[in-house]
mmCIF file of C-alpha atoms and ligand atoms in Angstrom:
data_model
loop_
_atom_site.group_PDB
_atom_site.id
_atom_site.type_symbol
_atom_site.label_atom_id
_atom_site.label_comp_id
_atom_site.label_asym_id
_atom_site.label_seq_id
_atom_site.Cartn_x
_atom_site.Cartn_y
_atom_site.Cartn_z
ATOM 1 C CA MET Y 1 0.148 -0.085 -0.034
ATOM 2 C CA VAL Y 2 1.564 3.094 -1.106
ATOM 3 C CA ALA Y 3 1.026 6.545 -2.720
ATOM 4 C CA VAL Y 4 0.977 6.499 -6.340
ATOM 5 C CA THR Y 5 1.455 9.521 -8.815
ATOM 6 C CA ASP Y 6 -0.457 10.016 -12.221
ATOM 7 C CA GLY Y 7 2.596 12.203 -13.066
ATOM 8 C CA THR Y 8 0.567 15.289 -11.457
ATOM 9 C CA ALA Y 9 -0.694 14.864 -8.137
ATOM 10 C CA PRO Y 10 -0.202 11.959 -6.044
ATOM 11 C CA VAL Y 11 -3.002 9.653 -5.863
ATOM 12 C CA ARG Y 12 -3.855 7.350 -2.935
ATOM 13 C CA ARG Y 13 -5.591 4.567 -2.829
ATOM 14 C CA ALA Y 14 -7.560 4.347 0.137
ATOM 15 C CA PRO Y 15 -6.807 0.692 2.279
ATOM 16 C CA LEU Y 16 -10.138 -1.234 2.153
ATOM 17 C CA ILE Y 17 -10.618 -4.049 5.007
ATOM 18 C CA ALA Y 18 -13.543 -6.295 3.903
ATOM 19 C CA GLY Y 19 -15.181 -8.989 6.000
ATOM 20 C CA ASN Y 20 -16.850 -11.643 4.128
ATOM 21 C CA TRP Y 21 -19.125 -13.509 6.562
ATOM 22 C CA LYS Y 22 -19.897 -16.413 4.143
ATOM 23 C CA MET Y 23 -23.060 -18.362 5.443
ATOM 24 C CA ASN Y 24 -22.428 -17.173 9.187
ATOM 25 C CA LEU Y 25 -24.735 -14.859 11.620
ATOM 26 C CA ASP Y 26 -28.446 -14.340 11.108
ATOM 27 C CA HIS Y 27 -30.149 -11.089 11.024
ATOM 28 C CA GLN Y 28 -30.209 -10.902 14.861
ATOM 29 C CA GLN Y 29 -26.583 -11.924 15.355
ATOM 30 C CA ALA Y 30 -25.422 -9.240 12.580
ATOM 31 C CA ILE Y 31 -27.133 -6.558 14.702
ATOM 32 C CA ALA Y 32 -25.244 -7.583 17.931
ATOM 33 C CA PHE Y 33 -21.707 -7.966 15.597
ATOM 34 C CA VAL Y 34 -21.855 -4.555 13.890
ATOM 35 C CA GLN Y 35 -22.949 -2.697 17.057
ATOM 36 C CA LYS Y 36 -19.967 -4.551 19.075
ATOM 37 C CA LEU Y 37 -17.369 -3.699 16.110
ATOM 38 C CA HIS Y 38 -18.636 -0.173 16.279
ATOM 39 C CA TRP Y 39 -18.266 0.209 19.612
ATOM 40 C CA ALA Y 40 -14.610 -1.763 19.639
ATOM 41 C CA LEU Y 41 -13.466 0.561 17.006
ATOM 42 C CA ARG Y 42 -14.686 3.753 18.888
ATOM 43 C CA ASP Y 43 -13.133 2.743 22.214
ATOM 44 C CA ALA Y 44 -9.956 2.413 20.456
ATOM 45 C CA LYS Y 45 -10.369 5.637 19.078
ATOM 46 C CA HIS Y 46 -9.887 4.122 15.468
ATOM 47 C CA ASP Y 47 -9.468 6.966 12.883
ATOM 48 C CA LYS Y 48 -12.397 6.457 10.675
ATOM 49 C CA GLY Y 49 -10.669 8.064 7.626
ATOM 50 C CA SER Y 50 -7.573 5.960 7.704
ATOM 51 C CA VAL Y 51 -9.365 2.760 6.127
ATOM 52 C CA GLU Y 52 -12.514 1.835 4.679
ATOM 53 C CA ILE Y 53 -14.574 -0.785 6.432
ATOM 54 C CA ALA Y 54 -17.047 -3.024 4.161
ATOM 55 C CA VAL Y 55 -18.835 -6.115 5.437
ATOM 56 C CA PHE Y 56 -20.534 -8.724 3.444
ATOM 57 C CA PRO Y 57 -23.460 -10.288 5.573
ATOM 58 C CA PRO Y 58 -25.715 -13.073 3.979
ATOM 59 C CA PHE Y 59 -28.570 -11.642 1.780
ATOM 60 C CA THR Y 60 -31.149 -12.268 4.609
ATOM 61 C CA ASP Y 61 -29.281 -9.663 7.080
ATOM 62 C CA LEU Y 62 -28.837 -7.063 4.376
ATOM 63 C CA ARG Y 63 -31.621 -4.897 5.104
ATOM 64 C CA THR Y 64 -31.443 -5.141 8.986
ATOM 65 C CA VAL Y 65 -27.533 -4.015 8.681
ATOM 66 C CA GLN Y 66 -28.531 -1.218 6.094
ATOM 67 C CA THR Y 67 -31.009 0.123 8.807
ATOM 68 C CA LEU Y 68 -28.655 -0.025 11.409
ATOM 69 C CA ILE Y 69 -25.462 1.428 9.660
ATOM 70 C CA ASP Y 70 -27.893 4.164 8.879
ATOM 71 C CA ALA Y 71 -29.385 5.092 11.954
ATOM 72 C CA ASP Y 72 -26.484 4.595 14.071
ATOM 73 C CA LYS Y 73 -24.218 6.668 11.404
ATOM 74 C CA ILE Y 74 -21.735 3.505 11.686
ATOM 75 C CA PRO Y 75 -18.853 4.456 9.042
ATOM 76 C CA PHE Y 76 -19.213 0.896 7.409
ATOM 77 C CA GLU Y 77 -19.689 0.205 3.545
ATOM 78 C CA LEU Y 78 -22.207 -2.735 2.741
ATOM 79 C CA GLY Y 79 -21.992 -5.667 0.443
ATOM 80 C CA ALA Y 80 -23.386 -8.656 -0.959
ATOM 81 C CA GLN Y 81 -21.711 -12.047 -1.491
ATOM 82 C CA ASP Y 82 -23.013 -12.820 -4.721
ATOM 83 C CA LEU Y 83 -25.577 -11.401 -7.311
ATOM 84 C CA SER Y 84 -27.391 -12.718 -10.652
ATOM 85 C CA ALA Y 85 -26.346 -12.156 -13.797
ATOM 86 C CA HIS Y 86 -29.808 -11.210 -14.689
ATOM 87 C CA ASP Y 87 -31.652 -8.057 -13.853
ATOM 88 C CA SER Y 88 -35.226 -9.533 -13.092
ATOM 89 C CA GLY Y 89 -37.503 -12.490 -14.163
ATOM 90 C CA ALA Y 90 -38.060 -15.983 -13.829
ATOM 91 C CA TYR Y 91 -34.754 -16.940 -12.012
ATOM 92 C CA THR Y 92 -36.214 -18.773 -9.065
ATOM 93 C CA GLY Y 93 -33.690 -18.186 -5.794
ATOM 94 C CA GLU Y 94 -31.480 -15.370 -7.308
ATOM 95 C CA VAL Y 95 -30.978 -12.039 -6.214
ATOM 96 C CA SER Y 96 -31.004 -9.174 -8.659
ATOM 97 C CA GLY Y 97 -28.260 -6.215 -8.340
ATOM 98 C CA ALA Y 98 -31.107 -3.684 -8.814
ATOM 99 C CA PHE Y 99 -32.309 -5.234 -5.396
ATOM 100 C CA LEU Y 100 -28.758 -4.901 -3.835
ATOM 101 C CA ALA Y 101 -28.433 -1.419 -5.068
ATOM 102 C CA LYS Y 102 -31.637 -0.115 -3.230
ATOM 103 C CA LEU Y 103 -30.734 -1.641 -0.173
ATOM 104 C CA ALA Y 104 -27.231 0.813 -0.276
ATOM 105 C CA CYS Y 105 -24.793 -1.991 -0.918
ATOM 106 C CA ARG Y 106 -21.821 -0.405 -2.312
ATOM 107 C CA TYR Y 107 -20.096 -3.649 -3.218
ATOM 108 C CA VAL Y 108 -20.718 -7.225 -4.261
ATOM 109 C CA ILE Y 109 -18.302 -10.186 -4.386
ATOM 110 C CA ILE Y 110 -17.856 -11.986 -7.706
ATOM 111 C CA GLY Y 111 -16.555 -14.898 -8.406
ATOM 112 C CA HIS Y 112 -15.573 -16.202 -4.670
ATOM 113 C CA SER Y 113 -13.576 -19.675 -5.038
ATOM 114 C CA GLU Y 114 -16.500 -21.191 -2.850
ATOM 115 C CA ARG Y 115 -18.990 -19.910 -5.782
ATOM 116 C CA ARG Y 116 -16.689 -21.398 -8.405
ATOM 117 C CA GLN Y 117 -16.022 -24.576 -6.517
ATOM 118 C CA TYR Y 118 -19.920 -25.505 -5.453
ATOM 119 C CA HIS Y 119 -22.095 -23.706 -7.898
ATOM 120 C CA HIS Y 120 -19.610 -24.225 -11.046
ATOM 121 C CA GLU Y 121 -19.234 -20.651 -11.430
ATOM 122 C CA THR Y 122 -17.182 -20.390 -14.774
ATOM 123 C CA ASP Y 123 -15.011 -17.532 -15.766
ATOM 124 C CA GLU Y 124 -17.771 -16.407 -18.006
ATOM 125 C CA VAL Y 125 -20.484 -16.400 -15.534
ATOM 126 C CA VAL Y 126 -18.134 -14.261 -13.320
ATOM 127 C CA ALA Y 127 -17.728 -11.929 -16.081
ATOM 128 C CA ALA Y 128 -21.581 -11.766 -16.718
ATOM 129 C CA LYS Y 129 -21.937 -10.998 -13.040
ATOM 130 C CA VAL Y 130 -19.651 -8.168 -13.147
ATOM 131 C CA ARG Y 131 -21.181 -6.335 -15.867
ATOM 132 C CA ALA Y 132 -24.572 -6.883 -13.890
ATOM 133 C CA ALA Y 133 -22.959 -5.338 -11.115
ATOM 134 C CA LEU Y 134 -21.921 -2.408 -13.054
ATOM 135 C CA ARG Y 135 -25.061 -1.957 -14.577
ATOM 136 C CA HIS Y 136 -26.587 -1.033 -11.273
ATOM 137 C CA GLY Y 137 -23.890 1.165 -9.864
ATOM 138 C CA LEU Y 138 -22.385 -1.793 -7.592
ATOM 139 C CA VAL Y 139 -18.590 -1.935 -7.214
ATOM 140 C CA PRO Y 140 -17.861 -5.590 -7.894
ATOM 141 C CA VAL Y 141 -15.175 -7.120 -5.710
ATOM 142 C CA ILE Y 142 -13.798 -9.835 -8.384
ATOM 143 C CA CYS Y 143 -12.041 -12.927 -6.722
ATOM 144 C CA VAL Y 144 -9.471 -14.614 -8.424
ATOM 145 C CA GLY Y 145 -6.972 -17.087 -7.143
ATOM 146 C CA GLU Y 146 -5.269 -20.840 -7.805
ATOM 147 C CA THR Y 147 -5.694 -24.076 -6.196
ATOM 148 C CA SER Y 148 -2.834 -25.763 -4.853
ATOM 149 C CA GLU Y 149 -2.648 -28.253 -8.138
ATOM 150 C CA ASP Y 150 -2.617 -24.955 -10.324
ATOM 151 C CA LEU Y 151 0.121 -23.440 -8.042
ATOM 152 C CA GLU Y 152 2.161 -26.841 -8.692
ATOM 153 C CA LYS Y 153 1.447 -26.869 -12.671
ATOM 154 C CA PHE Y 154 1.253 -23.256 -13.776
ATOM 155 C CA GLY Y 155 2.932 -21.634 -10.672
ATOM 156 C CA ALA Y 156 0.966 -18.654 -8.817
ATOM 157 C CA SER Y 157 -0.150 -15.952 -11.074
ATOM 158 C CA ALA Y 158 -1.089 -17.653 -14.421
ATOM 159 C CA VAL Y 159 -4.715 -18.867 -13.425
ATOM 160 C CA PRO Y 160 -5.385 -15.883 -11.489
ATOM 161 C CA VAL Y 161 -4.441 -13.399 -14.500
ATOM 162 C CA GLY Y 162 -6.316 -15.697 -16.984
ATOM 163 C CA GLN Y 163 -9.420 -15.418 -14.635
ATOM 164 C CA LEU Y 164 -9.433 -11.686 -14.384
ATOM 165 C CA GLN Y 165 -8.713 -10.962 -17.825
ATOM 166 C CA THR Y 166 -11.863 -12.817 -18.684
ATOM 167 C CA ALA Y 167 -13.643 -11.502 -15.964
ATOM 168 C CA LEU Y 168 -13.087 -7.892 -17.187
ATOM 169 C CA ASP Y 169 -14.229 -8.879 -20.757
ATOM 170 C CA GLY Y 170 -16.799 -6.193 -21.922
ATOM 171 C CA VAL Y 171 -15.974 -3.875 -18.824
ATOM 172 C CA PRO Y 172 -15.892 -0.241 -19.803
ATOM 173 C CA ALA Y 173 -12.262 1.686 -19.375
ATOM 174 C CA GLY Y 174 -12.189 3.599 -16.133
ATOM 175 C CA ALA Y 175 -14.935 1.123 -14.442
ATOM 176 C CA ASP Y 176 -14.723 1.471 -10.752
ATOM 177 C CA ILE Y 177 -13.835 -2.188 -9.497
ATOM 178 C CA VAL Y 178 -11.663 -4.153 -6.701
ATOM 179 C CA VAL Y 179 -9.922 -7.114 -7.172
ATOM 180 C CA ALA Y 180 -9.476 -9.632 -4.306
ATOM 181 C CA TYR Y 181 -6.431 -12.026 -4.863
ATOM 182 C CA GLU Y 182 -7.417 -15.082 -2.795
ATOM 183 C CA PRO Y 183 -4.915 -18.120 -3.554
ATOM 184 C CA VAL Y 184 -7.560 -21.118 -3.021
ATOM 185 C CA TRP Y 185 -5.024 -23.303 -0.954
ATOM 186 C CA ALA Y 186 -4.963 -20.431 1.548
ATOM 187 C CA ILE Y 187 -8.577 -19.729 2.287
ATOM 188 C CA GLY Y 188 -9.626 -21.014 5.392
ATOM 189 C CA SER Y 189 -6.305 -23.051 5.960
ATOM 190 C CA GLY Y 190 -4.166 -20.927 8.336
ATOM 191 C CA GLN Y 191 -1.554 -21.130 5.731
ATOM 192 C CA ALA Y 192 -1.952 -17.519 3.997
ATOM 193 C CA ALA Y 193 0.703 -16.745 1.036
ATOM 194 C CA THR Y 194 3.671 -15.085 2.256
ATOM 195 C CA PRO Y 195 3.496 -11.076 1.616
ATOM 196 C CA GLN Y 196 6.152 -11.281 -1.344
ATOM 197 C CA GLN Y 197 3.877 -13.984 -3.250
ATOM 198 C CA ALA Y 198 0.661 -11.704 -2.501
ATOM 199 C CA GLN Y 199 2.663 -8.878 -3.708
ATOM 200 C CA ASP Y 200 3.954 -10.990 -7.037
ATOM 201 C CA VAL Y 201 0.509 -11.685 -7.828
ATOM 202 C CA CYS Y 202 -1.386 -8.544 -6.861
ATOM 203 C CA ALA Y 203 1.207 -6.438 -9.142
ATOM 204 C CA LYS Y 204 0.528 -8.728 -12.173
ATOM 205 C CA LEU Y 205 -3.240 -8.686 -11.442
ATOM 206 C CA ARG Y 206 -2.676 -4.531 -11.323
ATOM 207 C CA ASP Y 207 -0.967 -5.020 -14.889
ATOM 208 C CA VAL Y 208 -4.213 -6.714 -16.427
ATOM 209 C CA VAL Y 209 -6.315 -4.139 -14.685
ATOM 210 C CA ALA Y 210 -4.040 -1.399 -16.831
ATOM 211 C CA GLU Y 211 -4.362 -3.766 -19.993
ATOM 212 C CA LYS Y 212 -7.949 -3.994 -19.970
ATOM 213 C CA LEU Y 213 -9.298 -0.802 -18.260
ATOM 214 C CA GLY Y 214 -6.171 1.608 -18.609
ATOM 215 C CA GLY Y 215 -3.554 2.901 -16.580
ATOM 216 C CA ASP Y 216 -5.460 5.443 -14.823
ATOM 217 C CA ALA Y 217 -7.970 2.819 -13.447
ATOM 218 C CA ALA Y 218 -5.259 0.500 -12.796
ATOM 219 C CA ASP Y 219 -3.700 3.383 -10.302
ATOM 220 C CA ARG Y 220 -6.937 3.546 -8.535
ATOM 221 C CA THR Y 221 -8.030 0.174 -8.417
ATOM 222 C CA ARG Y 222 -7.741 -1.716 -4.793
ATOM 223 C CA VAL Y 223 -6.243 -4.614 -5.186
ATOM 224 C CA LEU Y 224 -6.892 -7.019 -2.075
ATOM 225 C CA TYR Y 225 -5.293 -10.016 -0.681
ATOM 226 C CA GLY Y 226 -7.396 -12.856 1.141
ATOM 227 C CA GLY Y 227 -6.721 -16.424 2.688
ATOM 228 C CA SER Y 228 -6.063 -16.903 6.366
ATOM 229 C CA VAL Y 229 -5.842 -13.148 6.899
ATOM 230 C CA LYS Y 230 -5.702 -12.271 10.724
ATOM 231 C CA SER Y 231 -4.192 -9.422 12.842
ATOM 232 C CA SER Y 232 -0.899 -11.118 13.438
ATOM 233 C CA ASN Y 233 -0.138 -10.956 9.378
ATOM 234 C CA ILE Y 234 -2.218 -8.062 8.073
ATOM 235 C CA ALA Y 235 0.531 -5.473 8.628
ATOM 236 C CA SER Y 236 2.907 -7.390 6.511
ATOM 237 C CA PHE Y 237 0.547 -7.642 3.664
ATOM 238 C CA MET Y 238 0.043 -4.077 3.885
ATOM 239 C CA ARG Y 239 3.431 -3.002 3.481
ATOM 240 C CA GLU Y 240 3.618 -4.467 0.031
ATOM 241 C CA PRO Y 241 3.318 -1.453 -2.475
ATOM 242 C CA ASP Y 242 0.559 -3.428 -4.586
ATOM 243 C CA VAL Y 243 -1.661 -4.931 -1.698
ATOM 244 C CA ASP Y 244 -4.210 -2.238 -0.956
ATOM 245 C CA GLY Y 245 -6.002 -4.072 1.463
ATOM 246 C CA ALA Y 246 -7.589 -7.660 2.844
ATOM 247 C CA LEU Y 247 -10.793 -9.736 2.174
ATOM 248 C CA VAL Y 248 -11.320 -11.474 5.362
ATOM 249 C CA GLY Y 249 -13.576 -14.936 6.210
ATOM 250 C CA GLY Y 250 -13.039 -16.555 9.479
ATOM 251 C CA ALA Y 251 -11.428 -13.649 11.440
ATOM 252 C CA SER Y 252 -13.877 -10.980 10.223
ATOM 253 C CA LEU Y 253 -16.410 -12.857 12.530
ATOM 254 C CA VAL Y 254 -14.414 -12.221 16.075
ATOM 255 C CA VAL Y 255 -14.935 -8.562 16.925
ATOM 256 C CA ASP Y 256 -11.710 -8.103 18.454
ATOM 257 C CA GLU Y 257 -9.752 -9.770 16.061
ATOM 258 C CA PHE Y 258 -11.464 -8.081 12.987
ATOM 259 C CA ALA Y 259 -11.203 -4.564 14.892
ATOM 260 C CA ALA Y 260 -7.280 -5.359 15.379
ATOM 261 C CA ILE Y 261 -7.099 -6.179 11.514
ATOM 262 C CA ILE Y 262 -8.858 -3.083 11.037
ATOM 263 C CA ARG Y 263 -6.301 -1.149 12.984
ATOM 264 C CA TYR Y 264 -3.387 -2.597 11.284
ATOM 265 C CA GLN Y 265 -2.075 0.812 11.391
ATOM 266 C CA LYS Y 266 -1.374 0.792 14.964
ATOM 267 C CA HIS Y 267 0.555 -2.517 14.947
ATOM 268 C CA VAL Y 268 2.799 -2.400 12.076
ATOM 269 C CA GLY Y 269 5.894 -4.510 12.874
ATOM 270 C CA VAL Y 270 3.474 -7.031 14.874
HETATM 271 P P1 LIG G 1 -10.614 -16.902 5.328
HETATM 272 O O1 LIG G 1 -11.241 -16.732 4.061
HETATM 273 O O2 LIG G 1 -9.856 -15.415 5.761
HETATM 274 O O3 LIG G 1 -11.197 -17.596 6.667
HETATM 275 O O4 LIG G 1 -9.051 -17.478 4.710
HETATM 276 C C1 LIG G 1 -11.203 -15.767 3.173
HETATM 277 C C2 LIG G 1 -12.172 -15.575 2.284
HETATM 278 O O5 LIG G 1 -12.813 -16.687 1.854
HETATM 279 O O6 LIG G 1 -12.673 -14.432 1.783
#
């Protein structure tokens, strides 16, 4: 995470710490969780301008969390974990980006490895969902990453680079997106990538954004690392120039741990 320049004025990418709750916390538990996280950060005198915080609850929690954030003026952005590639119609069980936008969602995760693995989402489906998100003014958080077999066969970057190239097909230059590099072998395993591995792949993903959406978009786009991020390793990732934040799963469900991740600037060097 460093300031970059466009040749005239410095452009700073705001760090983004995103909590992917997956299928955890019902809407009542969500209220308690968001309140406790807010209080923990307030008690710690966290500077809310220093890091953007986003939470990604299950669909059934979104309205409740939106209402709470709004009523208590909690400085968290809201995101969904998936959306339909379609806008409306006979698609039983699917959720339109239009509905998410109405709930004041800013972000939507697309192409998480669990969707790719358990719901057979291909790169083409991911690309259609990215376009759907953009149609509704949502910022897609596009997840890419290699499995351990991919890593052995092709090295770390080939698969995520290919996934991102397809995901950005048909996306207009300058579109507002977030990219999340999540090596599948690191998700939920307790075995995070090294900061150097994350940096190498995130830099290559930024090159893909430059190639597909232009240099300005590449300078502006946040590239996150995800996979076994915790309070003890976040600072080491955030020191890397092309890592602009984290997509956090398990550790985002523990108030004190997620608050400590958000406050990584206070424990650089831990
Ligand atoms: P993890 O999950 O932090 O539990 O490894 C990350 C993710 O799946 O987004």
